[in-house]
Amino acid sequence: MDDLHEAEFSWPYGDASDVILTGSFDHWSCTMHLPKGTSGFVGNVRVPWNEKVPYKFIVDGKWVTRNDRPTELDGAGNLNNVLIAPSKP
């Protein structure tokens, strides 16, 4: 059994030229550029099982969240999307 869960993250809007995914999984290092496909930008990230994972997108240089995904404020008052990873099977 794998120690990490593979989660899919997407930015479904194709009008951007560059989409970066960043969050607690990469220590907010902004290094994961999502590849552009026919239905927007999509990429997979391995995250710890049963953990809340805050994340955000940088779309053409602007930090943004997806309105159709859960969000919450962090300790500094920044709005982030959050993923709750499932429990390990």
Coordinates of C-alpha atoms in Angstrom, one line a residue:
M1 CA 0.0 0.0 0.0
D2 CA 1.3 3.4 -0.9
D3 CA 2.0 6.0 1.8
L4 CA 0.6 8.8 -0.3
H5 CA -2.7 9.5 -2.1
E6 CA -2.5 10.6 -5.7
A7 CA -4.9 13.6 -6.1
E8 CA -5.9 15.3 -9.3
F9 CA -6.0 19.1 -9.4
S10 CA -7.3 21.1 -12.3
W11 CA -7.9 24.6 -13.6
P12 CA -10.7 24.0 -16.1
Y13 CA -10.5 27.4 -17.8
G14 CA -8.5 27.2 -21.0
D15 CA -8.0 31.0 -21.5
A16 CA -4.8 31.1 -19.4
S17 CA -1.3 30.6 -20.8
D18 CA 0.4 29.4 -17.6
V19 CA -1.1 27.7 -14.5
I20 CA 1.0 26.8 -11.4
L21 CA -0.3 24.7 -8.6
T22 CA 1.2 25.2 -5.2
G23 CA 0.3 24.4 -1.6
S24 CA 1.4 22.6 1.6
F25 CA 2.4 19.6 -0.5
D26 CA 5.3 21.5 -2.0
H27 CA 5.9 24.0 0.9
W28 CA 4.3 26.7 -1.3
S29 CA 7.4 26.6 -3.6
C30 CA 5.4 27.4 -6.8
T31 CA 7.2 24.8 -8.9
M32 CA 4.4 22.7 -10.4
H33 CA 3.3 24.0 -13.8
L34 CA 0.1 22.2 -14.8
P35 CA 0.1 21.0 -18.4
K36 CA -2.6 22.3 -20.7
G37 CA -5.0 19.8 -22.2
T38 CA -8.2 19.9 -24.1
S39 CA -10.3 20.6 -21.0
G40 CA -8.0 23.1 -19.2
F41 CA -4.9 22.5 -17.0
V42 CA -4.6 19.2 -15.1
G43 CA -2.0 17.6 -12.9
N44 CA -1.6 15.0 -10.2
V45 CA 0.1 15.5 -6.8
R46 CA 0.8 12.9 -4.1
V47 CA -0.5 14.0 -0.7
P48 CA -0.6 12.4 2.7
W49 CA -3.7 10.2 3.4
N50 CA -6.4 11.7 5.6
E51 CA -4.9 15.2 5.8
K52 CA -6.2 18.6 5.0
V53 CA -4.2 20.0 2.1
P54 CA -4.4 23.8 1.4
Y55 CA -3.5 24.8 -2.1
K56 CA -3.8 27.7 -4.6
F57 CA -3.3 28.3 -8.3
I58 CA -1.1 31.0 -9.9
V59 CA -2.8 31.8 -13.2
D60 CA -0.7 34.0 -15.5
G61 CA 1.0 35.4 -12.4
K62 CA -2.1 36.0 -10.3
W63 CA -2.8 34.0 -7.1
V64 CA -6.4 32.6 -7.3
T65 CA -8.7 30.0 -6.0
R66 CA -11.4 27.9 -7.7
N67 CA -14.8 29.1 -6.6
D68 CA -16.3 25.6 -7.1
R69 CA -13.9 23.9 -4.6
P70 CA -13.9 24.2 -0.8
T71 CA -12.0 27.2 0.6
E72 CA -10.8 28.5 4.0
L73 CA -8.7 31.3 5.4
D74 CA -5.3 30.5 6.7
G75 CA -3.7 32.0 9.8
A76 CA -2.5 35.0 7.8
G77 CA -6.0 35.7 6.4
N78 CA -5.3 34.3 2.9
L79 CA -8.1 32.4 1.1
N80 CA -7.0 29.0 -0.1
N81 CA -8.7 26.0 -1.6
V82 CA -8.5 22.9 0.6
L83 CA -8.6 19.2 -0.3
I84 CA -9.3 16.6 2.4
A85 CA -7.4 13.5 1.3
P86 CA -9.3 10.3 1.9
S87 CA -8.4 7.8 4.6
K88 CA -5.8 5.2 3.6
P89 CA -7.6 2.0 2.4

